[in-house]
PDB file of C-alpha atoms in Angstrom:
ATOM      1  CA  MET M   1       0.651  -0.089   0.629  1.00 48.00           C
ATOM      2  CA  GLU M   2       3.365   2.048   0.625  1.00 46.00           C
ATOM      3  CA  HIS M   3       4.222   1.043  -2.453  1.00 49.00           C
ATOM      4  CA  ALA M   4       1.282   2.672  -3.908  1.00 47.00           C
ATOM      5  CA  SER M   5       1.168   5.886  -2.549  1.00 47.00           C
ATOM      6  CA  ALA M   6       4.375   6.516  -3.428  1.00 46.00           C
ATOM      7  CA  GLU M   7       3.204   6.316  -6.401  1.00 46.00           C
ATOM      8  CA  SER M   8       0.593   8.136  -6.550  1.00 45.00           C
ATOM      9  CA  ARG M   9       2.355  11.245  -5.110  1.00 44.00           C
ATOM     10  CA  THR M  10       4.658  11.057  -7.906  1.00 42.00           C
ATOM     11  CA  ALA M  11       2.481  11.538 -10.453  1.00 42.00           C
ATOM     12  CA  LEU M  12       0.485  13.942  -9.589  1.00 43.00           C
ATOM     13  CA  GLN M  13       3.479  15.884  -8.675  1.00 45.00           C
ATOM     14  CA  GLU M  14       5.533  15.304 -11.648  1.00 44.00           C
ATOM     15  CA  PRO M  15       2.323  15.836 -14.551  1.00 41.00           C
ATOM     16  CA  GLN M  16       3.879  15.942 -17.395  1.00 42.00           C
ATOM     17  CA  LYS M  17       5.672  11.528 -16.060  1.00 64.00           C
ATOM     18  CA  LEU M  18       1.903  10.677 -17.937  1.00 73.00           C
ATOM     19  CA  SER M  19       2.049   8.200 -21.152  1.00 78.00           C
ATOM     20  CA  ALA M  20       1.420   9.850 -24.326  1.00 82.00           C
ATOM     21  CA  ALA M  21      -1.566   7.600 -24.605  1.00 82.00           C
ATOM     22  CA  ALA M  22      -3.078   9.780 -22.290  1.00 80.00           C
ATOM     23  CA  TRP M  23      -1.517  12.924 -23.743  1.00 84.00           C
ATOM     24  CA  VAL M  24      -3.419  11.578 -27.498  1.00 87.00           C
ATOM     25  CA  ALA M  25      -6.394  11.263 -25.539  1.00 86.00           C
ATOM     26  CA  ILE M  26      -6.317  14.716 -23.620  1.00 87.00           C
ATOM     27  CA  TRP M  27      -5.782  16.147 -27.447  1.00 89.00           C
ATOM     28  CA  VAL M  28      -8.507  14.497 -28.994  1.00 90.00           C
ATOM     29  CA  GLY M  29     -10.814  15.054 -26.415  1.00 89.00           C
ATOM     30  CA  ILE M  30      -9.646  18.203 -26.922  1.00 90.00           C
ATOM     31  CA  ALA M  31      -9.994  19.017 -29.927  1.00 89.00           C
ATOM     32  CA  VAL M  32     -13.587  16.805 -30.339  1.00 90.00           C
ATOM     33  CA  LEU M  33     -14.872  18.650 -27.475  1.00 90.00           C
ATOM     34  CA  ALA M  34     -13.756  22.660 -29.679  1.00 87.00           C
ATOM     35  CA  ALA M  35     -15.253  20.524 -32.814  1.00 86.00           C
ATOM     36  CA  LEU M  36     -19.130  19.679 -30.846  1.00 90.00           C
ATOM     37  CA  SER M  37     -18.731  22.873 -28.781  1.00 87.00           C
ATOM     38  CA  SER M  38     -18.426  24.870 -32.404  1.00 80.00           C
ATOM     39  CA  ALA M  39     -21.487  23.080 -34.429  1.00 84.00           C
ATOM     40  CA  ILE M  40     -24.005  23.492 -31.179  1.00 88.00           C
ATOM     41  CA  VAL M  41     -23.023  27.285 -32.065  1.00 82.00           C
ATOM     42  CA  ALA M  42     -23.444  26.966 -35.453  1.00 80.00           C
ATOM     43  CA  ALA M  43     -26.088  24.982 -35.324  1.00 83.00           C
ATOM     44  CA  ALA M  44     -27.749  28.836 -33.288  1.00 83.00           C
ATOM     45  CA  GLY M  45     -27.320  30.781 -36.405  1.00 80.00           C
ATOM     46  CA  ARG M  46     -24.411  32.074 -34.933  1.00 80.00           C
ATOM     47  CA  THR M  47     -20.331  32.164 -36.915  1.00 74.00           C
ATOM     48  CA  PRO M  48     -18.565  29.556 -33.980  1.00 72.00           C
ATOM     49  CA  ASP M  49     -14.643  30.188 -33.195  1.00 79.00           C
ATOM     50  CA  LEU M  50     -12.363  27.316 -33.057  1.00 81.00           C
ATOM     51  CA  PHE M  51      -9.847  28.873 -32.247  1.00 86.00           C
ATOM     52  CA  LEU M  52     -11.056  30.249 -29.318  1.00 86.00           C
ATOM     53  CA  THR M  53     -12.630  27.324 -27.842  1.00 88.00           C
ATOM     54  CA  THR M  54      -9.275  25.781 -27.649  1.00 90.00           C
ATOM     55  CA  CYS M  55      -8.411  27.879 -26.486  1.00 90.00           C
ATOM     56  CA  LEU M  56     -10.037  27.790 -23.275  1.00 91.00           C
ATOM     57  CA  LEU M  57     -10.087  23.843 -23.460  1.00 92.00           C
ATOM     58  CA  LEU M  58      -6.258  24.026 -22.967  1.00 92.00           C
ATOM     59  CA  CYS M  59      -6.331  27.082 -20.103  1.00 92.00           C
ATOM     60  CA  VAL M  60      -9.129  24.440 -18.719  1.00 92.00           C
ATOM     61  CA  VAL M  61      -6.290  21.377 -18.214  1.00 91.00           C
ATOM     62  CA  ALA M  62      -4.127  24.037 -17.819  1.00 92.00           C
ATOM     63  CA  ALA M  63      -5.436  26.088 -15.610  1.00 90.00           C
ATOM     64  CA  ALA M  64      -6.167  21.849 -13.691  1.00 88.00           C
ATOM     65  CA  PHE M  65      -2.756  21.108 -13.533  1.00 88.00           C
ATOM     66  CA  ASP M  66      -1.371  24.736 -12.084  1.00 86.00           C
ATOM     67  CA  ALA M  67      -3.757  24.776  -9.042  1.00 84.00           C
ATOM     68  CA  GLY M  68      -3.703  21.405  -8.402  1.00 82.00           C
ATOM     69  CA  THR M  69       0.015  20.189  -8.725  1.00 82.00           C
ATOM     70  CA  GLY M  70       2.004  23.689  -9.049  1.00 82.00           C
ATOM     71  CA  HIS M  71       2.633  22.738 -12.799  1.00 85.00           C
ATOM     72  CA  ILE M  72       1.832  22.364 -15.898  1.00 89.00           C
ATOM     73  CA  PRO M  73       3.647  20.483 -18.069  1.00 90.00           C
ATOM     74  CA  ASN M  74       5.259  20.994 -21.514  1.00 91.00           C
ATOM     75  CA  ALA M  75       3.619  17.850 -23.444  1.00 91.00           C
ATOM     76  CA  LEU M  76       0.909  20.529 -22.668  1.00 93.00           C
ATOM     77  CA  THR M  77       2.228  23.857 -23.591  1.00 94.00           C
ATOM     78  CA  TYR M  78       4.118  22.593 -26.389  1.00 95.00           C
ATOM     79  CA  THR M  79       1.416  20.990 -28.227  1.00 94.00           C
ATOM     80  CA  ALA M  80      -0.167  24.006 -28.027  1.00 94.00           C
ATOM     81  CA  ILE M  81       2.990  26.499 -30.028  1.00 96.00           C
ATOM     82  CA  LEU M  82       2.720  23.662 -32.655  1.00 94.00           C
ATOM     83  CA  SER M  83      -0.682  22.922 -33.016  1.00 92.00           C
ATOM     84  CA  GLY M  84      -1.609  27.299 -32.618  1.00 91.00           C
ATOM     85  CA  LEU M  85       1.133  28.089 -35.568  1.00 93.00           C
ATOM     86  CA  ALA M  86       0.696  24.905 -37.912  1.00 91.00           C
ATOM     87  CA  ILE M  87      -3.434  26.379 -37.731  1.00 87.00           C
ATOM     88  CA  ASN M  88      -3.192  29.301 -38.667  1.00 89.00           C
ATOM     89  CA  THR M  89      -0.562  27.894 -41.188  1.00 88.00           C
ATOM     90  CA  LEU M  90      -2.633  26.133 -43.073  1.00 84.00           C
ATOM     91  CA  ALA M  91      -4.407  29.221 -42.568  1.00 78.00           C
ATOM     92  CA  THR M  92      -2.918  31.395 -44.306  1.00 74.00           C
ATOM     93  CA  VAL M  93      -2.056  29.172 -47.538  1.00 74.00           C
ATOM     94  CA  SER M  94      -5.382  27.349 -47.735  1.00 65.00           C
ATOM     95  CA  PRO M  95      -9.128  28.498 -49.490  1.00 58.00           C
ATOM     96  CA  LEU M  96     -10.384  27.543 -46.529  1.00 57.00           C
ATOM     97  CA  GLU M  97     -11.965  30.798 -44.323  1.00 61.00           C
ATOM     98  CA  LEU M  98     -11.181  30.179 -40.431  1.00 65.00           C
ATOM     99  CA  ARG M  99     -13.540  32.509 -38.458  1.00 64.00           C
ATOM    100  CA  GLY M 100     -10.507  34.380 -35.934  1.00 64.00           C
ATOM    101  CA  ALA M 101      -6.929  31.830 -37.525  1.00 79.00           C
ATOM    102  CA  ALA M 102      -4.500  35.017 -37.454  1.00 81.00           C
ATOM    103  CA  GLY M 103      -2.456  33.658 -39.541  1.00 84.00           C
ATOM    104  CA  MET M 104       1.150  32.147 -40.062  1.00 88.00           C
ATOM    105  CA  GLY M 105       2.756  36.461 -39.620  1.00 91.00           C
ATOM    106  CA  SER M 106       0.434  37.285 -36.611  1.00 92.00           C
ATOM    107  CA  ALA M 107       0.694  33.826 -34.346  1.00 93.00           C
ATOM    108  CA  LEU M 108       4.705  33.649 -34.922  1.00 94.00           C
ATOM    109  CA  THR M 109       4.911  37.259 -33.591  1.00 95.00           C
ATOM    110  CA  GLY M 110       2.204  36.413 -30.530  1.00 94.00           C
ATOM    111  CA  MET M 111       4.522  33.485 -29.965  1.00 95.00           C
ATOM    112  CA  LEU M 112       7.700  35.585 -30.466  1.00 95.00           C
ATOM    113  CA  ALA M 113       6.273  37.766 -28.381  1.00 94.00           C
ATOM    114  CA  TYR M 114       4.376  36.700 -25.589  1.00 94.00           C
ATOM    115  CA  GLY M 115       6.716  33.419 -24.989  1.00 93.00           C
ATOM    116  CA  GLY M 116       9.394  37.253 -24.358  1.00 93.00           C
ATOM    117  CA  VAL M 117       7.186  38.113 -22.159  1.00 92.00           C
ATOM    118  CA  GLY M 118       6.765  35.035 -19.958  1.00 90.00           C
ATOM    119  CA  LEU M 119      10.775  34.685 -19.990  1.00 92.00           C
ATOM    120  CA  VAL M 120      11.266  38.421 -18.688  1.00 92.00           C
ATOM    121  CA  CYS M 121       8.580  37.089 -15.893  1.00 88.00           C
ATOM    122  CA  MET M 122      10.184  33.764 -15.530  1.00 87.00           C
ATOM    123  CA  LEU M 123      13.457  35.189 -14.877  1.00 89.00           C
ATOM    124  CA  ALA M 124      13.226  38.681 -13.408  1.00 85.00           C
ATOM    125  CA  ALA M 125       9.257  38.203 -11.514  1.00 78.00           C
ATOM    126  CA  GLY M 126      10.128  34.848 -10.702  1.00 79.00           C
ATOM    127  CA  MET M 127       7.223  33.410 -12.997  1.00 84.00           C
ATOM    128  CA  GLY M 128       7.003  30.192 -13.846  1.00 86.00           C
ATOM    129  CA  GLY M 129       8.290  28.567 -17.261  1.00 89.00           C
ATOM    130  CA  GLY M 130       5.009  26.694 -17.339  1.00 90.00           C
ATOM    131  CA  ASP M 131       3.181  29.753 -17.505  1.00 92.00           C
ATOM    132  CA  ALA M 132       6.024  30.528 -20.085  1.00 93.00           C
ATOM    133  CA  LYS M 133       5.391  28.701 -22.213  1.00 94.00           C
ATOM    134  CA  LEU M 134       1.183  28.992 -21.923  1.00 95.00           C
ATOM    135  CA  LEU M 135       1.700  32.346 -22.632  1.00 94.00           C
ATOM    136  CA  ALA M 136       3.664  31.771 -25.681  1.00 96.00           C
ATOM    137  CA  ALA M 137       0.413  29.164 -26.957  1.00 95.00           C
ATOM    138  CA  ILE M 138      -1.936  31.488 -26.280  1.00 95.00           C
ATOM    139  CA  GLY M 139      -0.133  34.216 -29.225  1.00 94.00           C
ATOM    140  CA  ALA M 140       0.272  31.230 -31.043  1.00 94.00           C
ATOM    141  CA  ILE M 141      -2.950  30.208 -30.836  1.00 93.00           C
ATOM    142  CA  LEU M 142      -4.916  33.687 -31.363  1.00 91.00           C
ATOM    143  CA  GLY M 143      -1.739  35.706 -32.503  1.00 92.00           C
ATOM    144  CA  PHE M 144      -0.525  38.831 -31.113  1.00 93.00           C
ATOM    145  CA  ARG M 145      -3.772  41.677 -31.966  1.00 90.00           C
ATOM    146  CA  LEU M 146      -6.062  39.569 -30.023  1.00 89.00           C
ATOM    147  CA  ALA M 147      -3.683  37.854 -27.888  1.00 91.00           C
ATOM    148  CA  THR M 148      -2.531  41.637 -26.724  1.00 91.00           C
ATOM    149  CA  ILE M 149      -6.428  42.272 -26.086  1.00 90.00           C
ATOM    150  CA  ALA M 150      -6.849  38.929 -23.843  1.00 90.00           C
ATOM    151  CA  LEU M 151      -3.896  38.867 -21.757  1.00 91.00           C
ATOM    152  CA  VAL M 152      -4.494  42.946 -21.026  1.00 90.00           C
ATOM    153  CA  PHE M 153      -7.407  41.734 -18.886  1.00 91.00           C
ATOM    154  CA  THR M 154      -6.155  38.709 -18.158  1.00 92.00           C
ATOM    155  CA  LEU M 155      -4.014  40.737 -17.043  1.00 90.00           C
ATOM    156  CA  ALA M 156      -7.063  42.819 -14.337  1.00 90.00           C
ATOM    157  CA  ALA M 157      -8.481  39.843 -14.084  1.00 91.00           C
ATOM    158  CA  ALA M 158      -4.805  38.032 -11.869  1.00 89.00           C
ATOM    159  CA  VAL M 159      -5.093  41.401  -9.954  1.00 89.00           C
ATOM    160  CA  ALA M 160      -8.523  40.558  -8.999  1.00 90.00           C
ATOM    161  CA  TYR M 161      -7.712  36.883  -8.233  1.00 88.00           C
ATOM    162  CA  ALA M 162      -4.135  38.066  -5.807  1.00 87.00           C
ATOM    163  CA  LEU M 163      -5.649  40.554  -4.258  1.00 88.00           C
ATOM    164  CA  VAL M 164      -8.862  37.984  -3.268  1.00 88.00           C
ATOM    165  CA  ASN M 165      -6.732  35.161  -2.258  1.00 81.00           C
ATOM    166  CA  LEU M 166      -5.064  37.419  -0.997  1.00 82.00           C
ATOM    167  CA  ALA M 167      -8.257  37.976   1.713  1.00 84.00           C
ATOM    168  CA  VAL M 168      -9.315  35.669   1.989  1.00 83.00           C
ATOM    169  CA  ARG M 169      -5.556  33.914   3.428  1.00 79.00           C
ATOM    170  CA  GLY M 170      -5.143  31.833   0.561  1.00 78.00           C
ATOM    171  CA  ALA M 171      -8.517  30.146   0.931  1.00 82.00           C
ATOM    172  CA  LEU M 172      -9.063  30.642  -3.040  1.00 84.00           C
ATOM    173  CA  ASN M 173      -6.062  29.125  -4.175  1.00 81.00           C
ATOM    174  CA  ALA M 174      -6.665  26.288  -1.308  1.00 83.00           C
ATOM    175  CA  ALA M 175     -10.760  25.542  -2.787  1.00 84.00           C
ATOM    176  CA  LEU M 176      -9.154  25.790  -6.838  1.00 84.00           C
ATOM    177  CA  ARG M 177      -6.464  22.953  -5.665  1.00 82.00           C
ATOM    178  CA  SER M 178      -9.151  21.381  -4.109  1.00 81.00           C
ATOM    179  CA  ILE M 179     -11.457  21.049  -6.904  1.00 84.00           C
ATOM    180  CA  ALA M 180      -8.589  20.917  -9.262  1.00 82.00           C
ATOM    181  CA  LEU M 181      -6.996  16.967  -7.914  1.00 78.00           C
ATOM    182  CA  ASP M 182     -10.333  16.156  -8.237  1.00 79.00           C
ATOM    183  CA  PHE M 183     -10.690  17.035 -11.596  1.00 80.00           C
ATOM    184  CA  LEU M 184      -7.927  15.062 -12.683  1.00 78.00           C
ATOM    185  CA  ASN M 185      -8.363  12.184 -10.693  1.00 75.00           C
ATOM    186  CA  LEU M 186     -11.849  12.191 -12.373  1.00 75.00           C
ATOM    187  CA  VAL M 187     -10.386  12.233 -15.815  1.00 71.00           C
ATOM    188  CA  LEU M 188      -6.426  13.050 -16.383  1.00 61.00           C
ATOM    189  CA  LEU M 189      -4.609  10.262 -14.385  1.00 55.00           C
ATOM    190  CA  GLY M 190      -7.026   8.605 -12.904  1.00 58.00           C
ATOM    191  CA  ILE M 191      -5.374   8.441  -9.315  1.00 49.00           C
ATOM    192  CA  LYS M 192      -7.226   9.819  -6.148  1.00 48.00           C
ATOM    193  CA  PRO M 193      -4.529  12.163  -5.033  1.00 44.00           C
ATOM    194  CA  ASP M 194      -3.951  13.576  -1.283  1.00 42.00           C
ATOM    195  CA  VAL M 195      -4.621  17.427  -1.613  1.00 44.00           C
ATOM    196  CA  ARG M 196      -1.837  17.903   1.146  1.00 43.00           C
ATOM    197  CA  GLU M 197       0.334  16.384  -1.136  1.00 46.00           C
ATOM    198  CA  ALA M 198       0.008  19.322  -3.871  1.00 49.00           C
ATOM    199  CA  ARG M 199       3.225  21.031  -3.080  1.00 51.00           C
ATOM    200  CA  VAL M 200       0.682  24.304  -4.464  1.00 52.00           C
ATOM    201  CA  SER M 201       1.486  27.823  -2.541  1.00 57.00           C
ATOM    202  CA  ALA M 202      -1.601  30.205  -1.195  1.00 56.00           C
ATOM    203  CA  ARG M 203      -0.375  33.137  -2.376  1.00 60.00           C
ATOM    204  CA  SER M 204       0.990  32.666  -6.142  1.00 73.00           C
ATOM    205  CA  ILE M 205      -1.146  32.665  -9.035  1.00 78.00           C
ATOM    206  CA  PRO M 206      -2.381  30.107 -11.262  1.00 84.00           C
ATOM    207  CA  LEU M 207      -2.233  31.498 -15.058  1.00 87.00           C
ATOM    208  CA  ALA M 208      -4.696  29.543 -16.280  1.00 88.00           C
ATOM    209  CA  VAL M 209      -8.089  30.793 -14.158  1.00 90.00           C
ATOM    210  CA  PRO M 210      -7.218  34.128 -14.824  1.00 91.00           C
ATOM    211  CA  LEU M 211      -6.969  33.117 -18.929  1.00 91.00           C
ATOM    212  CA  LEU M 212      -9.901  31.412 -18.426  1.00 90.00           C
ATOM    213  CA  ILE M 213     -11.792  34.865 -17.427  1.00 91.00           C
ATOM    214  CA  GLY M 214      -9.362  37.484 -19.405  1.00 90.00           C
ATOM    215  CA  ILE M 215      -9.502  35.655 -23.100  1.00 90.00           C
ATOM    216  CA  PRO M 216     -13.450  35.400 -23.018  1.00 89.00           C
ATOM    217  CA  LEU M 217     -14.092  39.036 -21.637  1.00 88.00           C
ATOM    218  CA  SER M 218     -12.383  40.296 -23.269  1.00 85.00           C
ATOM    219  CA  ARG M 219     -14.392  39.107 -27.093  1.00 81.00           C
ATOM    220  CA  LEU M 220     -17.587  40.644 -25.676  1.00 81.00           C
ATOM    221  CA  GLU M 221     -18.227  43.852 -27.224  1.00 76.00           C
ATOM    222  CA  PRO M 222     -17.687  46.806 -23.561  1.00 78.00           C
ATOM    223  CA  ALA M 223     -14.690  45.161 -22.829  1.00 73.00           C
ATOM    224  CA  ARG M 224     -13.540  46.090 -26.487  1.00 73.00           C
ATOM    225  CA  GLN M 225     -15.212  49.721 -26.095  1.00 77.00           C
ATOM    226  CA  LEU M 226     -13.403  49.765 -22.990  1.00 74.00           C
ATOM    227  CA  TRP M 227      -9.882  48.474 -24.822  1.00 71.00           C
ATOM    228  CA  VAL M 228     -10.600  50.863 -27.729  1.00 74.00           C
ATOM    229  CA  TRP M 229     -11.483  53.870 -25.390  1.00 73.00           C
ATOM    230  CA  MET M 230      -8.552  53.308 -24.117  1.00 70.00           C
ATOM    231  CA  GLY M 231      -6.489  53.756 -26.866  1.00 69.00           C
ATOM    232  CA  GLY M 232      -5.857  50.518 -28.613  1.00 67.00           C
ATOM    233  CA  TRP M 233      -6.508  49.422 -31.778  1.00 64.00           C
ATOM    234  CA  ALA M 234     -10.136  48.598 -33.313  1.00 56.00           C
TER     235      ALA M 234
END
């Protein structure tokens, strides 16, 4: 029993050790859910945005790992970066029109710009490497322009999150950690981890959580008008 418990803790603390088959299943799940939600939106008479949906699903998985374990696996971020670049490049050279496609140039610029921002924050402010790579992935999927708008609202969400978490003495992080670990146990890892084993700081901000707020918020019309009023491009 002790040996099995030790193996579960190792799997929890090092989520990047998941098998290749598990990661294929995760990405197939993201693709299927993105396609299904886009089909539902299209059936409702609205134009679906596959890139936005994919980005949000990516952030859900990243938030579960980040809030639950304090790590965002490379298998998630690197695959997201390559997929974002590949799909936006395909949209550039293909006659098919994909709503939300930023194009090859904007995707590459977004990846380099926000990967660079993440690197600076990692070196100067102690941001985690997984968070930095997640920023690069968002830039690669949404492109420089949309990623810029989304990350401005994400910053506002992160500040609000930090203030609330500070006010409740880390209870928000603790609650999210419990939910995230249950999610990982149910959907991804197939183990029953002990919440107390997760090495997550009570004061750290799991970046993927504010991203889940900032990205859809940036697409709302009032937020777009506020962005323009602040001097951003239309």
